[in-house]
mmCIF file of C-alpha atoms and ligand atoms in Angstrom:
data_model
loop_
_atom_site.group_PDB
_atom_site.id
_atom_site.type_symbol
_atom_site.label_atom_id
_atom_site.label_comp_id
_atom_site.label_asym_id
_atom_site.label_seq_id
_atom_site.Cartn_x
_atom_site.Cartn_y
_atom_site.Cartn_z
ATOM 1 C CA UNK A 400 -6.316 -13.409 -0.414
ATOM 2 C CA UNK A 401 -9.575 -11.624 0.402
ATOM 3 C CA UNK A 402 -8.620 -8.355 2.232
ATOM 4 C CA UNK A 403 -12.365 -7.574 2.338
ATOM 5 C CA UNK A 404 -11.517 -3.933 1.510
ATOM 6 C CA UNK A 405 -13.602 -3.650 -1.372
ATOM 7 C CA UNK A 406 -15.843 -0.489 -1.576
ATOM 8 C CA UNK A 407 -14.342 0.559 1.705
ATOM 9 C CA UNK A 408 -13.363 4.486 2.059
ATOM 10 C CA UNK A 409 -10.211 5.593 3.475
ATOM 11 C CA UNK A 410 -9.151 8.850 3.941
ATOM 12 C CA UNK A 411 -4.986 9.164 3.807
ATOM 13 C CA UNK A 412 -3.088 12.400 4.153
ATOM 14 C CA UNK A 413 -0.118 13.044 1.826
ATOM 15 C CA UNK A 414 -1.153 11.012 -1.055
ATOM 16 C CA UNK A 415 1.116 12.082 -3.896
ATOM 17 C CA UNK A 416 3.916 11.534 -1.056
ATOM 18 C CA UNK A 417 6.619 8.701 -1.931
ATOM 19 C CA UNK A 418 5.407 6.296 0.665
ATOM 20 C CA UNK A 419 1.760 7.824 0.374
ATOM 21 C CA UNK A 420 1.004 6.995 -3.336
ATOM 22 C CA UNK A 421 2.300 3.537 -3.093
ATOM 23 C CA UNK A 422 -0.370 3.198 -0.053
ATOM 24 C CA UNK A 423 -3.070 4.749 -1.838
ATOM 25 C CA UNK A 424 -2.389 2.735 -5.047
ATOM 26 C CA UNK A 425 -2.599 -0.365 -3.200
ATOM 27 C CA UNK A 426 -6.093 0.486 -1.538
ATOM 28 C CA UNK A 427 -7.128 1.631 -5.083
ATOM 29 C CA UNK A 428 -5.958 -1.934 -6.615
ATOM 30 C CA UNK A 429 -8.603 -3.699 -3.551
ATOM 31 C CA UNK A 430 -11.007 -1.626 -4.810
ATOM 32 C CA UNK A 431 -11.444 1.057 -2.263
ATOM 33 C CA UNK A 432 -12.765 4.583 -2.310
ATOM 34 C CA UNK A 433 -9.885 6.598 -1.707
ATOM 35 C CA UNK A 434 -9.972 10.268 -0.723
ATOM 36 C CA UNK A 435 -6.750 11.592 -1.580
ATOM 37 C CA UNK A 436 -5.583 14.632 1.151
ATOM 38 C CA UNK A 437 -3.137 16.844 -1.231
ATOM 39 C CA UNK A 438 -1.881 20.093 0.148
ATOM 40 C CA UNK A 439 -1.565 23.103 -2.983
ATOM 41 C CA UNK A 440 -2.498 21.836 -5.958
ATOM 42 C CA UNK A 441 -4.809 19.534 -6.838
ATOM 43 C CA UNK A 442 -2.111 18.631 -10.022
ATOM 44 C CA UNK A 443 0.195 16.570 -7.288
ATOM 45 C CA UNK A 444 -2.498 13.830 -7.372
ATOM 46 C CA UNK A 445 -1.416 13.435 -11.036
ATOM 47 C CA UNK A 446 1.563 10.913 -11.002
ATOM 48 C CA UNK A 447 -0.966 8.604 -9.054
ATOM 49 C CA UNK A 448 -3.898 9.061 -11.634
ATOM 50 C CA UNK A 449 -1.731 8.821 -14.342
ATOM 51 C CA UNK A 450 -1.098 5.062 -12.641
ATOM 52 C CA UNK A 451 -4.521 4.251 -12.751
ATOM 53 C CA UNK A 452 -7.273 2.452 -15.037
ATOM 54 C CA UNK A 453 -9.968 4.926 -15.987
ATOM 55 C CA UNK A 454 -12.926 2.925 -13.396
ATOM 56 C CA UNK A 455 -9.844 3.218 -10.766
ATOM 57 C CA UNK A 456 -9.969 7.121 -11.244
ATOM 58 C CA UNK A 457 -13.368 7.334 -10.322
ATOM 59 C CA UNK A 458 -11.928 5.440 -6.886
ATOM 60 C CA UNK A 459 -10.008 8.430 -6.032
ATOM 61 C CA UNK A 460 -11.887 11.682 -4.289
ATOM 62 C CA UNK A 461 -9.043 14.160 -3.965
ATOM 63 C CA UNK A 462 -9.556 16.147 -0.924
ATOM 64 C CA UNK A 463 -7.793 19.278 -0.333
ATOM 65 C CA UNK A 464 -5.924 18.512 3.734
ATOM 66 C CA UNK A 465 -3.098 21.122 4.340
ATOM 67 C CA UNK A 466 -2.001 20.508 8.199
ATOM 68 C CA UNK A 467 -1.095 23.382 8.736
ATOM 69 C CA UNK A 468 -5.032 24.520 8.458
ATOM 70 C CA UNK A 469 -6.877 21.772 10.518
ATOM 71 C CA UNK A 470 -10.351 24.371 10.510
ATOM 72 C CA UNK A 471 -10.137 23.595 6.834
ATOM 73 C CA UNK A 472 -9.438 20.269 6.949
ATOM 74 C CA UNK A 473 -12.316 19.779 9.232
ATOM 75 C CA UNK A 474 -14.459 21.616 7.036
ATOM 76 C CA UNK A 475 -13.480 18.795 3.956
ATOM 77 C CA UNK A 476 -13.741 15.908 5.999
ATOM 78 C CA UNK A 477 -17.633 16.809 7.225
ATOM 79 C CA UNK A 478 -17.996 17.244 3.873
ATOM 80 C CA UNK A 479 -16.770 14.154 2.970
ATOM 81 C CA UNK A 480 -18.196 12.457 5.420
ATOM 82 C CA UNK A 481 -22.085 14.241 4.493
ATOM 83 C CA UNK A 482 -21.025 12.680 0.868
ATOM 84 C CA UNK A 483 -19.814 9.076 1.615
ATOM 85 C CA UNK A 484 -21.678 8.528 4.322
ATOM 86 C CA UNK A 485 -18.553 7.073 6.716
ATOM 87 C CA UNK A 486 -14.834 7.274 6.617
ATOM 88 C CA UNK A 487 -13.843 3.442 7.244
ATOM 89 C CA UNK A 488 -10.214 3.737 7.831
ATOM 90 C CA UNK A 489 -8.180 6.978 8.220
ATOM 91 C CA UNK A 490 -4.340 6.457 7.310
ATOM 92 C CA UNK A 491 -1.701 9.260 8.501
ATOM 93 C CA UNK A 492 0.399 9.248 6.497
ATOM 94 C CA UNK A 493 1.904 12.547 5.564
ATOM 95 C CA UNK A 494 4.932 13.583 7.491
ATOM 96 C CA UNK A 495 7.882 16.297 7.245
ATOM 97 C CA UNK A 496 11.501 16.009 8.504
ATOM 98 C CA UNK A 497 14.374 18.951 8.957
ATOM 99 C CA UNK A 498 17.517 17.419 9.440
ATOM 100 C CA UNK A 499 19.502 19.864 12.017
ATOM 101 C CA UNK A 500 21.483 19.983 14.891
ATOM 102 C CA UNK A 501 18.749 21.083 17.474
ATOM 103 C CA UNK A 502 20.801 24.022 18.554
ATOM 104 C CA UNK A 503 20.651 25.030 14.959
ATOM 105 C CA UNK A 504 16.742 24.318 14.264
ATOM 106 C CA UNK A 505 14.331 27.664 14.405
ATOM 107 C CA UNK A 506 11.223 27.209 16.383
ATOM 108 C CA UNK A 507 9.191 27.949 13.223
ATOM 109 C CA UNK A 508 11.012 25.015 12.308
ATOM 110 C CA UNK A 509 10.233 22.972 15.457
ATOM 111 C CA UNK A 510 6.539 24.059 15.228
ATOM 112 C CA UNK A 511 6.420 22.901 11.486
ATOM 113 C CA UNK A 512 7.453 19.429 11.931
ATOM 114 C CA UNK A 513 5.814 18.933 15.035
ATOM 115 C CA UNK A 514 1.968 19.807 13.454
ATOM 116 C CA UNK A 515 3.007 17.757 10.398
ATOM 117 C CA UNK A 516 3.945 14.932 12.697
ATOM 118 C CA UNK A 517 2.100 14.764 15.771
ATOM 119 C CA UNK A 518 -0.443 17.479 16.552
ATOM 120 C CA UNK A 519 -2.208 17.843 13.290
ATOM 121 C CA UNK A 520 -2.648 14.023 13.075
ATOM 122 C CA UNK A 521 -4.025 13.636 15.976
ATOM 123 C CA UNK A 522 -6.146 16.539 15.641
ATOM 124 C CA UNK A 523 -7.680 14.757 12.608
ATOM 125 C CA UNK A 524 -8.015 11.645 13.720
ATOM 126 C CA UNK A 525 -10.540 13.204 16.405
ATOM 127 C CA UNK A 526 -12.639 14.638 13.484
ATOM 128 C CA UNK A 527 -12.465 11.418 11.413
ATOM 129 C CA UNK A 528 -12.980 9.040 14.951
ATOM 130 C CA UNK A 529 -16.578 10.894 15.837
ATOM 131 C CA UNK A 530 -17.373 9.512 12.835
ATOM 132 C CA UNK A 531 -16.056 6.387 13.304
ATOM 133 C CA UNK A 532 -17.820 6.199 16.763
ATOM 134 C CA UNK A 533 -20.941 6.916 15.619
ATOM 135 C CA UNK A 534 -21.142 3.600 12.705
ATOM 136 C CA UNK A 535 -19.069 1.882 15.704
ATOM 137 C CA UNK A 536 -16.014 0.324 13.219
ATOM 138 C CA UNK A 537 -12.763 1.770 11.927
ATOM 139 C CA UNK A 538 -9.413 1.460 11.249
ATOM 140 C CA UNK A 539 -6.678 4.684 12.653
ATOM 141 C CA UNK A 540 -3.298 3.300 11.204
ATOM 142 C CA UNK A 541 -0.389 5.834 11.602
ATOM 143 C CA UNK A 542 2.918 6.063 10.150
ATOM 144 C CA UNK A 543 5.392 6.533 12.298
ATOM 145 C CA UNK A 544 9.282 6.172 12.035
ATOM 146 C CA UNK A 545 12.083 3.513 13.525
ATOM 147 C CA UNK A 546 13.722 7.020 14.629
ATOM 148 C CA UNK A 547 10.739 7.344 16.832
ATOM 149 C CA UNK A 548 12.548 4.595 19.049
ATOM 150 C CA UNK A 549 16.162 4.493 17.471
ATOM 151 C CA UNK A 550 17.585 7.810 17.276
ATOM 152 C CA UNK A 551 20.080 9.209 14.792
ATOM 153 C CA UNK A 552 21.891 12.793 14.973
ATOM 154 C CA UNK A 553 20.069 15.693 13.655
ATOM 155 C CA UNK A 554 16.426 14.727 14.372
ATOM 156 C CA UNK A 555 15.439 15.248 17.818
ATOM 157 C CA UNK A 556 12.419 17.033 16.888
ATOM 158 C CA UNK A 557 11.088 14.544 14.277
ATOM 159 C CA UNK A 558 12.397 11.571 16.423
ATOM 160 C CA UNK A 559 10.202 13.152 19.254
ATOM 161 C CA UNK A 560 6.945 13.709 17.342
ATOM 162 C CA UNK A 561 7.214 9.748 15.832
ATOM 163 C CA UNK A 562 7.868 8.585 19.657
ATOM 164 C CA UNK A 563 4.830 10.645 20.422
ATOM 165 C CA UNK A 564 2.599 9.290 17.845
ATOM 166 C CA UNK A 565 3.522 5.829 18.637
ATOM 167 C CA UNK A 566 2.667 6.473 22.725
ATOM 168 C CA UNK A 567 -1.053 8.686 20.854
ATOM 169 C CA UNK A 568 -1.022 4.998 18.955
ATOM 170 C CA UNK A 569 -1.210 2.686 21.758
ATOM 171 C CA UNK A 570 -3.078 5.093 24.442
ATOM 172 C CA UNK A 571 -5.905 5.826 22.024
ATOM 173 C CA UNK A 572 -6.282 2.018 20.951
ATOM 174 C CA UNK A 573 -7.053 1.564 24.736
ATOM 175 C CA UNK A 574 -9.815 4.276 24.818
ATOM 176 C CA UNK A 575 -11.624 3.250 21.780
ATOM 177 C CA UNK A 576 -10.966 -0.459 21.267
ATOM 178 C CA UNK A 577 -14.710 -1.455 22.672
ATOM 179 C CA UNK A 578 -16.716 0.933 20.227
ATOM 180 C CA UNK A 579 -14.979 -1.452 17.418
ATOM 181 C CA UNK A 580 -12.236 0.806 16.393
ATOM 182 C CA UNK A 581 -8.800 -0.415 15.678
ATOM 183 C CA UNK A 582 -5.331 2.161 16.199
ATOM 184 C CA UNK A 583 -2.384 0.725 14.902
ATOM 185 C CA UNK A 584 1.106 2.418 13.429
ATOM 186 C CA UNK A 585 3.393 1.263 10.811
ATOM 187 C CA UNK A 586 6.922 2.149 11.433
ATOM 188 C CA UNK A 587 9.063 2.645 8.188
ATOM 189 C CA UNK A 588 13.268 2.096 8.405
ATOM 190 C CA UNK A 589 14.989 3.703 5.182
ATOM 191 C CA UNK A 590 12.319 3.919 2.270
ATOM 192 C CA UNK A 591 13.164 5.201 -1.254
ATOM 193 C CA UNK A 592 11.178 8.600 -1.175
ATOM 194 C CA UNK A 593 12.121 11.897 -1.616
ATOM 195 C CA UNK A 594 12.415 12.285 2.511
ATOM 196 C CA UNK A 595 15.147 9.497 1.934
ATOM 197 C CA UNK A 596 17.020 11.796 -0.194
ATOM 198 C CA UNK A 597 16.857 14.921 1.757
ATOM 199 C CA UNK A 598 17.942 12.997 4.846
ATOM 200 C CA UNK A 599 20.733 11.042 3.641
ATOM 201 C CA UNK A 600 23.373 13.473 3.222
ATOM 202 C CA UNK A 601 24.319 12.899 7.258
ATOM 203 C CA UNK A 602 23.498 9.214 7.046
ATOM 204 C CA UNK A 603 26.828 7.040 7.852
ATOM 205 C CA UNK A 604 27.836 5.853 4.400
ATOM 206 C CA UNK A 605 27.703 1.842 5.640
ATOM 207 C CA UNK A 606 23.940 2.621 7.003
ATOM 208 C CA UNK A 607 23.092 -0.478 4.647
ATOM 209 C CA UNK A 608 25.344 -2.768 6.333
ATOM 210 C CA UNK A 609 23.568 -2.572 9.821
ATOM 211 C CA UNK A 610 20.440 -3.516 7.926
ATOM 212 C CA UNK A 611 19.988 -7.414 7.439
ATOM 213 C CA UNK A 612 18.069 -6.836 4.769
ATOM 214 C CA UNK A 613 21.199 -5.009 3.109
ATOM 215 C CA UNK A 614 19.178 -2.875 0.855
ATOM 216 C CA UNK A 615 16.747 0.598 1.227
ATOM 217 C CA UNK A 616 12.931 -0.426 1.700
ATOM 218 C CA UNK A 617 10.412 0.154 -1.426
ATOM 219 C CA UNK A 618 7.292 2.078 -0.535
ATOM 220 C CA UNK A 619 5.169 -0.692 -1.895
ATOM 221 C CA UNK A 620 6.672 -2.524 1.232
ATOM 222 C CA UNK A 621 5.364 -0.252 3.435
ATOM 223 C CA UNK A 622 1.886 -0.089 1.562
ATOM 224 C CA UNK A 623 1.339 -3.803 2.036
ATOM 225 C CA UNK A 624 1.733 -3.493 5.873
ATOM 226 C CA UNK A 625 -0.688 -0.911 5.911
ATOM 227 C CA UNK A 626 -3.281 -2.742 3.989
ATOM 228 C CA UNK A 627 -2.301 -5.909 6.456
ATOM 229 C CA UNK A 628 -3.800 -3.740 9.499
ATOM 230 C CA UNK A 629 -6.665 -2.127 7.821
ATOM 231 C CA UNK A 630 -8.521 -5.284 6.871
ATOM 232 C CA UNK A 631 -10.455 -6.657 9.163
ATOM 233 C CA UNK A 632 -10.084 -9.740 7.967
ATOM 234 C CA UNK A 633 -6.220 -10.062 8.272
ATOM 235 C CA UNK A 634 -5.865 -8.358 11.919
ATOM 236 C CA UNK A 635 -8.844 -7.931 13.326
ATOM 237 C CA UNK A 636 -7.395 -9.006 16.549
ATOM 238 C CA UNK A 637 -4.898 -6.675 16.508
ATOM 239 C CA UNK A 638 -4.588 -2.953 18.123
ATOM 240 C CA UNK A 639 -2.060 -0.573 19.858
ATOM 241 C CA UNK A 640 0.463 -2.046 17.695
ATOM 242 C CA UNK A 641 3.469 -0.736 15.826
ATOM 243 C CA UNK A 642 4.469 -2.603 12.952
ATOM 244 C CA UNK A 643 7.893 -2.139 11.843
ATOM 245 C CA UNK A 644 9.094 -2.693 8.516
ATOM 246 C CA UNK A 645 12.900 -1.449 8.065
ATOM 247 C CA UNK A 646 14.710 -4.537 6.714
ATOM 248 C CA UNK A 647 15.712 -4.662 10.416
ATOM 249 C CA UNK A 648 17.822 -1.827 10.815
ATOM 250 C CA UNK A 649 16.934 -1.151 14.263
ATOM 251 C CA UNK A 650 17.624 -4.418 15.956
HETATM 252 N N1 NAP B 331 10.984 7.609 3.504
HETATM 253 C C1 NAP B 331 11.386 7.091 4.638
HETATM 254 O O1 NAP B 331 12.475 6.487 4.711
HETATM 255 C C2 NAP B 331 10.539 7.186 5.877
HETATM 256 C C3 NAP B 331 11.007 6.533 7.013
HETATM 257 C C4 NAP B 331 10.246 6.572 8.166
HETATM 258 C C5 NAP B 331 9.036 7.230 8.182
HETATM 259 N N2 NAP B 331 8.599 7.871 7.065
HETATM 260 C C6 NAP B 331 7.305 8.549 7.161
HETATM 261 O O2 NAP B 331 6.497 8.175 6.068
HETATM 262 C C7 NAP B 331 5.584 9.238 5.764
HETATM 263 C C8 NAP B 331 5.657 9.543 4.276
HETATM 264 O O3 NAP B 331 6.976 9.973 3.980
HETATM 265 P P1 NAP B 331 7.624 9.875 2.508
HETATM 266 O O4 NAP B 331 8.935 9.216 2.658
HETATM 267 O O5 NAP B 331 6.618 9.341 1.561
HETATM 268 O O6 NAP B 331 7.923 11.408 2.258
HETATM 269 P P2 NAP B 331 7.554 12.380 1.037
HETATM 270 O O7 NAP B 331 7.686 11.665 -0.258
HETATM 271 O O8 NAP B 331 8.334 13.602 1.295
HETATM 272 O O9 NAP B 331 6.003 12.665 1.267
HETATM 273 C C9 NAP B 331 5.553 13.427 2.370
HETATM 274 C C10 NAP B 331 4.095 13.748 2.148
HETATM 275 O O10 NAP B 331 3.609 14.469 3.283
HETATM 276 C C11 NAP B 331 2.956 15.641 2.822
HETATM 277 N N3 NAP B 331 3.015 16.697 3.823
HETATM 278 C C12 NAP B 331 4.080 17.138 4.521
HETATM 279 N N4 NAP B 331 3.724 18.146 5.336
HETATM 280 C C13 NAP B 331 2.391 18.357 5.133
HETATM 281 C C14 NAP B 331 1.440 19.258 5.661
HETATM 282 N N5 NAP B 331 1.758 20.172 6.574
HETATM 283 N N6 NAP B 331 0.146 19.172 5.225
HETATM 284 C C15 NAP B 331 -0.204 18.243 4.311
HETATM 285 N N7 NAP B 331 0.649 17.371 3.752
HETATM 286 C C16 NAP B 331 1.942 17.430 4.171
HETATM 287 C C17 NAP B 331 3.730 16.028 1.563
HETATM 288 O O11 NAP B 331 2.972 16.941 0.798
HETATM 289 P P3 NAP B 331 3.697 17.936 -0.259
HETATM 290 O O12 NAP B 331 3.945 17.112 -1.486
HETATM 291 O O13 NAP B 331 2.698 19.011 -0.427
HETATM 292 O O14 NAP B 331 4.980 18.394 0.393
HETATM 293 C C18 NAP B 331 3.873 14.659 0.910
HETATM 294 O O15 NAP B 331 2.683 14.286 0.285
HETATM 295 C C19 NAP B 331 5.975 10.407 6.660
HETATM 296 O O16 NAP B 331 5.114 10.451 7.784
HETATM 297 C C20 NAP B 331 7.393 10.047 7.083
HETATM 298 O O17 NAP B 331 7.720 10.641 8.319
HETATM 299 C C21 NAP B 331 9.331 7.858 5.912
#
C-alpha cells in the first residue's frame, strides 16, 4: 500500500507520549521527516530513537513545543519551517487529563488541561496553517477523545476541551478546505498509555465488557488511523471528520 508519505514532514506534539510515539514511529517507518515536539528534556525522545534504524534517526528533528509557552513554540516552528521549507501535516497529539470531581478541580487545574487540550492546539495549528496556506496543501489531524461525546464522571473539563476540538475540527475544515488543506480528528476509546493508567482507578471494573472489541486499544491502532487521514492518497476526499477508534465502546 503506497501511503505516498515518503519524504513528507510532519510536525506532532507529544512525541515520546504513549499514543504519540507509536504515531511518530509509524510516519518514521513511511519514511517521513518527523519533527518531534518534546516538552523538558530533549532525553524523552530517547525510547523512540532507541526504536529506530540509524538512517531513521536522521528522520527525526526533535523540536522543543511546551504548550504552555506558545511564543516559544512559534519561535521553533518558523524556524522549522525557514529549515524544511513546509510543514506538510501537523498532528496534535499531545494531551493532559485530571481526573476530579469538578467541584474538587482548581482553576490552575482547569486552565492546565484546557491549553493542553484545546487552546494551545489550536493556537498552533494557526502558526503551522499560514504555512500551509501559503504551499496551498496540508493535512491538520487532531486527537481527540470518545469522552469528547460520551462522558464519564470526573472529566468535565477534559470531556469539554475534546468536544471543543472536535466542533475547532469540523468548523476549520469548512474555512480552509478550498486552499487544499485537509482537518480531520482521530478519536481514541481506552488506549494502553500511561493516561490509561492514571485514569483508570474510577473506571467501572466491567468497562471492557461494554466494549465489543472486549479488550483496551494498542497505540499502534491509533497510529494507523492517523496515517489513514494524512495520506493523500488514502482520504483525500475526506475532511471535518472524526474518526473513532475505541473497539466500540461508545456505541
Ligand atoms: N490513552 C488513552 O486511552 C486516550 C484516550 C483518548 C484520547 N487520548 C488522547 O491521546 C493523546 C495522547 O495521549 P496518551 O495516552 O499517549 O498520553 P501520554 O502517554 O500521557 O502522553 C501525553 C503526551 O502529551 C504531552 N503533553 C501533555 N501536556 C503537554 C504540554 N502542556 N506541552 C507539551 N506536551 C504536553 C506529554 O508530554 P510529557 O511527557 O512532557 O508529559 C506526553 O508526551 C492525548 O491528546 C489524549 O487526550 C488518549
Amino acid at each position: 500500500m503506497n501511503l505516498a508519505l515518503t519524504n513528507k514532514v510532519v510536525l506532532i506534539t507529544g512525541a515520546n507520549g504513549g499514543i504519540g510515539q507509536a504515531i511518530s514511529l509509524a510516519f518514521i517507518q513511511e519514511g517521513a521527516t518527523l519533527l518531534a515536539g518534546y516538552r523538558g528534556d530533549v532525553s524523552k525522545l530517547d525510547e523512540l530513537k532507541s526504536m529506530l534504524t540509524a538512517d531513521q534517526q536522521n528522520q527525526v528533528k526533535p523540536i522543543h513545543l511546551d504548550l504552555g509557552n506558545i511564543a516559544q513554540c512559534k519561535v521553533a516552528i518558523d524556524e522549522a519551517v525557514d529549515h524544511f521549507g513546509a510543514i506538510d501535516v501537523l498532528v496534535n497529539c499531545a494531551g493532559t487529563a485530571i481526573e476530579k470531581p469538578f467541584l474538587l478541580t482548581e482553576f490552575d487545574e482547569i486552565d492546565k488541561q484546557t491549553t493542553a487540550n484545546f487552546t494551545a492546539p489550536i493556537k498552533l495549528t494557526q502558526l503551522v496553517l499560514k504555512h500551509m496556506m501559503l504551499n496551498r496543501k496540508g493535512s491538520v489531524i487532531n486527537v481527540s477523545s470518545v469522552h469528547g461525546f460520551r462522558f464519564g464522571r470526573g472529566v468535565a473539563v477534559y470531556a469539554a476541551n475534546k468536544s471543543a476540538i472536535e466542533r475547532f475540527t469540523q468548523a476549520l475544515a469548512l474555512e480552509v478546505g478550498r486552499n487544499g488543506i485537509r482537518v480531520n480528528a482521530v478519536c481514541p476509546g481506552m488506549i494502553e498509555t500511561k493516561m490509561i493508567q492514571s485514569l483508570q482507578k474510577n473506571m467501572p471494573p466491567d468497562i471492557l465488557k461494554r466494549c465489543p472489541i472486549s479488550r483496551p486499544g494498542k497505540p499502534h491502532e491509533i497510529a494507523n488511523a492517523v496515517l489513514f487521514l494524512a495520506s493523500e492518497t488514502m482520504s483525500s476526499y475526506i475532511t471535518g471528520t472524526t474518526l473513532v477508534v475505541d473497539g466500540g465502546i461508545s456505541i
